[in-house]
Tab-separated table of C-alpha atoms and ligand atoms in Angstrom:
chain	number	residue	atom	x	y	z
E	1	UNK	CA	106.951	88.376	88.648
E	2	UNK	CA	108.295	85.317	86.915
E	3	UNK	CA	107.675	81.594	86.740
E	4	UNK	CA	104.868	79.495	85.352
E	5	UNK	CA	103.254	78.818	88.702
E	6	UNK	CA	102.513	82.048	90.465
E	7	UNK	CA	101.650	81.028	93.977
E	8	UNK	CA	99.825	83.548	96.116
E	9	UNK	CA	100.100	83.456	99.903
E	10	UNK	CA	97.644	85.588	101.895
E	11	UNK	CA	98.347	86.815	105.425
E	12	UNK	CA	95.416	87.663	107.710
E	13	UNK	CA	94.768	88.522	111.341
E	14	UNK	CA	90.977	88.500	111.517
E	15	UNK	CA	87.811	87.984	109.535
E	16	UNK	CA	89.537	87.729	106.209
E	17	UNK	CA	86.824	89.291	104.060
E	18	UNK	CA	89.472	90.677	101.695
E	19	UNK	CA	91.079	87.248	101.543
E	20	UNK	CA	87.721	85.719	100.616
E	21	UNK	CA	87.146	88.371	97.942
E	22	UNK	CA	90.545	87.537	96.434
E	23	UNK	CA	89.981	83.769	96.528
E	24	UNK	CA	86.566	84.200	94.910
E	25	UNK	CA	87.899	86.561	92.253
E	26	UNK	CA	90.719	84.159	91.447
E	27	UNK	CA	88.151	81.447	90.882
E	28	UNK	CA	85.599	83.528	88.990
E	29	UNK	CA	88.157	85.182	86.748
E	30	UNK	CA	90.161	81.997	86.190
E	31	UNK	CA	93.519	83.304	87.369
E	32	UNK	CA	94.967	79.813	87.142
E	33	UNK	CA	94.156	79.348	83.470
E	34	UNK	CA	94.939	82.928	82.497
E	35	UNK	CA	97.999	83.715	84.594
E	36	UNK	CA	99.105	80.402	86.107
E	37	UNK	CA	98.231	81.967	89.450
E	38	UNK	CA	96.470	80.472	92.417
E	39	UNK	CA	96.004	81.187	96.067
E	40	UNK	CA	97.809	78.342	97.816
E	41	UNK	CA	97.884	79.259	101.479
E	42	UNK	CA	96.446	81.532	104.139
E	43	UNK	CA	98.581	82.262	107.182
E	44	UNK	CA	97.499	84.079	110.332
E	45	UNK	CA	99.345	85.436	113.340
E	46	UNK	CA	96.258	84.634	115.420
E	47	UNK	CA	94.776	81.159	115.863
E	48	UNK	CA	91.364	82.757	116.476
E	49	UNK	CA	91.250	84.508	113.093
E	50	UNK	CA	87.881	83.454	111.717
E	51	UNK	CA	89.107	83.719	108.141
E	52	UNK	CA	91.228	80.593	108.703
E	53	UNK	CA	88.202	78.337	108.969
E	54	UNK	CA	86.757	79.723	105.734
E	55	UNK	CA	90.091	79.211	103.966
E	56	UNK	CA	90.285	75.637	105.249
E	57	UNK	CA	86.804	74.936	103.894
E	58	UNK	CA	87.976	76.150	100.485
E	59	UNK	CA	90.695	73.513	100.546
E	60	UNK	CA	93.504	76.005	101.031
E	61	UNK	CA	96.497	75.256	103.213
E	62	UNK	CA	96.288	77.201	106.456
E	63	UNK	CA	98.834	77.896	109.166
E	64	UNK	CA	99.189	79.929	112.319
E	65	UNK	CA	102.415	81.632	113.337
E	66	UNK	CA	101.456	83.216	116.653
E	67	UNK	CA	103.443	86.378	117.271
E	68	UNK	CA	102.898	85.968	121.010
E	69	UNK	CA	105.215	82.963	120.969
E	70	UNK	CA	108.278	84.938	119.904
E	71	UNK	CA	110.586	87.153	121.912
E	72	UNK	CA	111.292	89.663	119.145
E	73	UNK	CA	109.832	90.959	115.894
E	74	UNK	CA	112.863	89.520	114.098
E	75	UNK	CA	112.260	86.036	115.482
E	76	UNK	CA	108.562	86.172	114.581
E	77	UNK	CA	109.283	87.427	111.073
E	78	UNK	CA	111.895	84.706	110.542
E	79	UNK	CA	109.368	82.015	111.484
E	80	UNK	CA	106.715	83.658	109.319
E	81	UNK	CA	109.104	83.824	106.371
E	82	UNK	CA	109.939	80.147	106.589
E	83	UNK	CA	106.231	79.271	106.689
E	84	UNK	CA	105.522	81.524	103.688
E	85	UNK	CA	108.524	80.305	101.693
E	86	UNK	CA	107.345	76.695	101.835
E	87	UNK	CA	104.868	77.849	99.187
E	88	UNK	CA	107.395	79.537	96.903
E	89	UNK	CA	105.222	82.645	96.531
E	90	UNK	CA	105.144	85.007	93.583
E	91	UNK	CA	102.954	87.319	95.643
E	92	UNK	CA	102.570	87.762	99.391
E	93	UNK	CA	99.297	89.544	100.053
E	94	UNK	CA	98.635	91.298	103.355
E	95	UNK	CA	94.874	91.295	103.908
E	96	UNK	CA	94.105	92.758	107.294
E	97	UNK	CA	97.419	91.482	108.639
E	98	UNK	CA	97.886	93.631	111.715
E	99	UNK	CA	101.606	93.322	112.391
E	100	UNK	CA	104.389	95.756	111.648
E	101	UNK	CA	106.990	93.936	109.569
E	102	UNK	CA	110.746	94.198	109.964
E	103	UNK	CA	112.907	95.714	107.205
E	104	UNK	CA	114.439	92.256	106.701
E	105	UNK	CA	111.036	90.755	105.968
E	106	UNK	CA	110.103	93.550	103.579
E	107	UNK	CA	113.438	93.245	101.764
E	108	UNK	CA	113.078	89.476	101.445
E	109	UNK	CA	109.785	89.904	99.543
E	110	UNK	CA	110.720	93.033	97.644
E	111	UNK	CA	108.548	93.360	94.537
E	112	UNK	CA	106.248	90.582	95.772
E	113	UNK	CA	104.620	92.185	98.829
E	114	UNK	CA	101.357	94.141	98.710
E	115	UNK	CA	98.984	95.537	101.331
E	116	UNK	CA	95.562	97.113	101.593
E	117	UNK	CA	95.096	100.046	103.909
E	118	UNK	CA	91.706	101.534	104.842
E	119	UNK	CA	92.419	105.157	103.949
E	120	UNK	CA	93.307	107.286	100.973
E	121	UNK	CA	97.073	107.158	101.427
E	122	UNK	CA	99.192	109.135	102.024
E	123	UNK	CA	96.500	110.403	104.439
E	124	UNK	CA	95.919	108.503	107.664
E	125	UNK	CA	98.636	105.912	107.889
E	126	UNK	CA	98.414	103.670	110.950
E	127	UNK	CA	95.307	102.784	112.960
E	128	UNK	CA	91.792	104.210	113.523
E	129	UNK	CA	91.729	105.617	110.011
E	130	UNK	CA	87.942	105.974	109.778
E	131	UNK	CA	87.483	107.809	113.079
E	132	UNK	CA	90.356	110.117	112.197
E	133	UNK	CA	88.822	110.903	108.792
E	134	UNK	CA	85.469	111.697	110.460
E	135	UNK	CA	87.143	113.823	113.159
E	136	UNK	CA	89.017	115.819	110.512
E	137	UNK	CA	85.800	116.592	108.676
E	138	UNK	CA	86.861	114.718	105.527
E	139	UNK	CA	84.144	114.597	102.882
E	140	UNK	CA	85.717	111.556	101.286
E	141	UNK	CA	87.478	108.469	102.576
E	142	UNK	CA	88.566	105.245	100.956
E	143	UNK	CA	91.132	102.509	100.676
E	144	UNK	CA	94.498	101.991	99.024
E	145	UNK	CA	96.293	98.942	97.666
E	146	UNK	CA	100.025	99.582	97.704
E	147	UNK	CA	103.369	97.910	97.514
E	148	UNK	CA	104.985	97.432	100.901
E	149	UNK	CA	108.174	99.218	101.842
E	150	UNK	CA	109.975	99.325	105.171
E	151	UNK	CA	108.115	102.533	106.013
E	152	UNK	CA	104.624	101.818	107.383
E	153	UNK	CA	101.784	102.335	104.860
E	154	UNK	CA	104.056	103.814	102.220
E	155	UNK	CA	105.095	102.386	98.871
E	156	UNK	CA	103.797	102.694	95.343
E	157	UNK	CA	100.027	103.045	95.105
E	158	UNK	CA	98.464	100.357	92.908
E	159	UNK	CA	94.738	101.048	93.309
E	160	UNK	CA	92.478	103.358	95.291
E	161	UNK	CA	88.748	103.607	95.881
E	162	UNK	CA	86.920	106.675	97.151
E	163	UNK	CA	83.685	106.716	99.161
E	164	UNK	CA	81.752	109.662	100.602
E	165	UNK	CA	81.737	110.390	104.321
E	166	UNK	CA	78.038	110.881	105.123
E	167	UNK	CA	76.410	112.986	107.829
E	168	UNK	CA	76.003	110.857	110.922
E	169	UNK	CA	78.662	108.345	109.915
E	170	UNK	CA	80.361	106.461	112.705
E	171	UNK	CA	83.691	104.705	112.305
E	172	UNK	CA	81.718	101.477	111.826
E	173	UNK	CA	79.355	102.735	109.125
E	174	UNK	CA	82.227	104.338	107.255
E	175	UNK	CA	84.370	101.201	107.636
E	176	UNK	CA	81.612	99.069	106.129
E	177	UNK	CA	81.310	101.404	103.120
E	178	UNK	CA	85.069	101.354	102.611
E	179	UNK	CA	85.353	97.580	103.094
E	180	UNK	CA	82.867	96.931	100.273
E	181	UNK	CA	85.187	98.865	97.972
E	182	UNK	CA	88.277	97.073	99.299
E	183	UNK	CA	86.726	93.856	98.026
E	184	UNK	CA	86.609	95.388	94.550
E	185	UNK	CA	90.026	97.025	94.348
E	186	UNK	CA	92.198	94.352	95.973
E	187	UNK	CA	91.403	91.595	93.462
E	188	UNK	CA	91.653	94.143	90.653
E	189	UNK	CA	95.103	95.306	91.765
E	190	UNK	CA	96.370	91.742	92.068
E	191	UNK	CA	94.990	90.768	88.690
E	192	UNK	CA	96.718	93.744	87.133
E	193	UNK	CA	100.048	92.647	88.668
E	194	UNK	CA	99.529	89.103	87.433
E	195	UNK	CA	98.644	90.288	83.934
E	196	UNK	CA	101.754	92.469	83.841
E	197	UNK	CA	103.994	89.852	84.959
O	1	GAR	C1	90.449	95.915	106.231
O	1	GAR	O1	89.647	97.062	106.328
O	1	GAR	C2	91.884	96.320	105.903
O	1	GAR	O2	91.968	97.411	105.047
O	1	GAR	C3	92.402	96.661	107.269
O	1	GAR	O3	91.872	95.686	108.118
O	1	GAR	C4	90.610	95.245	107.599
O	1	GAR	C5	90.638	93.743	107.490
O	1	GAR	O4	89.391	93.230	107.140
O	1	GAR	N1	93.847	96.666	107.288
O	1	GAR	C6	94.558	97.460	108.069
O	1	GAR	O5	94.069	98.239	108.858
O	1	GAR	C7	96.049	97.316	107.890
O	1	GAR	N2	96.742	98.317	108.626
O	1	GAR	P1	89.254	91.739	106.616
O	1	GAR	O6	89.978	90.837	107.614
O	1	GAR	O7	87.769	91.481	106.640
O	1	GAR	O8	89.841	91.671	105.247
């Protein structure tokens, strides 16, 4: 990562609790003063994403690029890229962004694109990770921050957190336990990248 101003663009699709954890960590840990880094924009593929309102209240630029308005993944990704690139990002952070990205998109942001996935990768790529972990009888579950490659939920692992799977857990109770840890490891992973770079 180079440049004096390290702009961070966050992509969401829903509640944006990871986004909020990152914005709050950036503020509390003074990323701007220490690394020249700041979250500049939050972009969603869904207008209804509740995280957008929170981001707007923080004074961040927000935008919606609705995937439903595009005929192909390539066309959507091209529009998304041009919206992201207005902010000249050093990091593009996927935080509950529920779209599969094209190889062209991934290549464009190579070295700058990170994701959080609610499982201990390489186990349970894809969806319904918590229910699948419960169904398999896993004693532990967790979350992974990783670099994004063209292959879904692959790429270098940057941080992981482990939580126990408890007797009687449902997908929702397990998800809540994992999400609390996501809020710890995502800011930590980003800060480590900023410090390194
Ligand atoms: C998080 O649990 C994140 O790991 C997951 O969506 C949730 C978003 O929550 N991401 C994926 O499943 C990506 N495949 P948030 O909007 O409150 O941050």
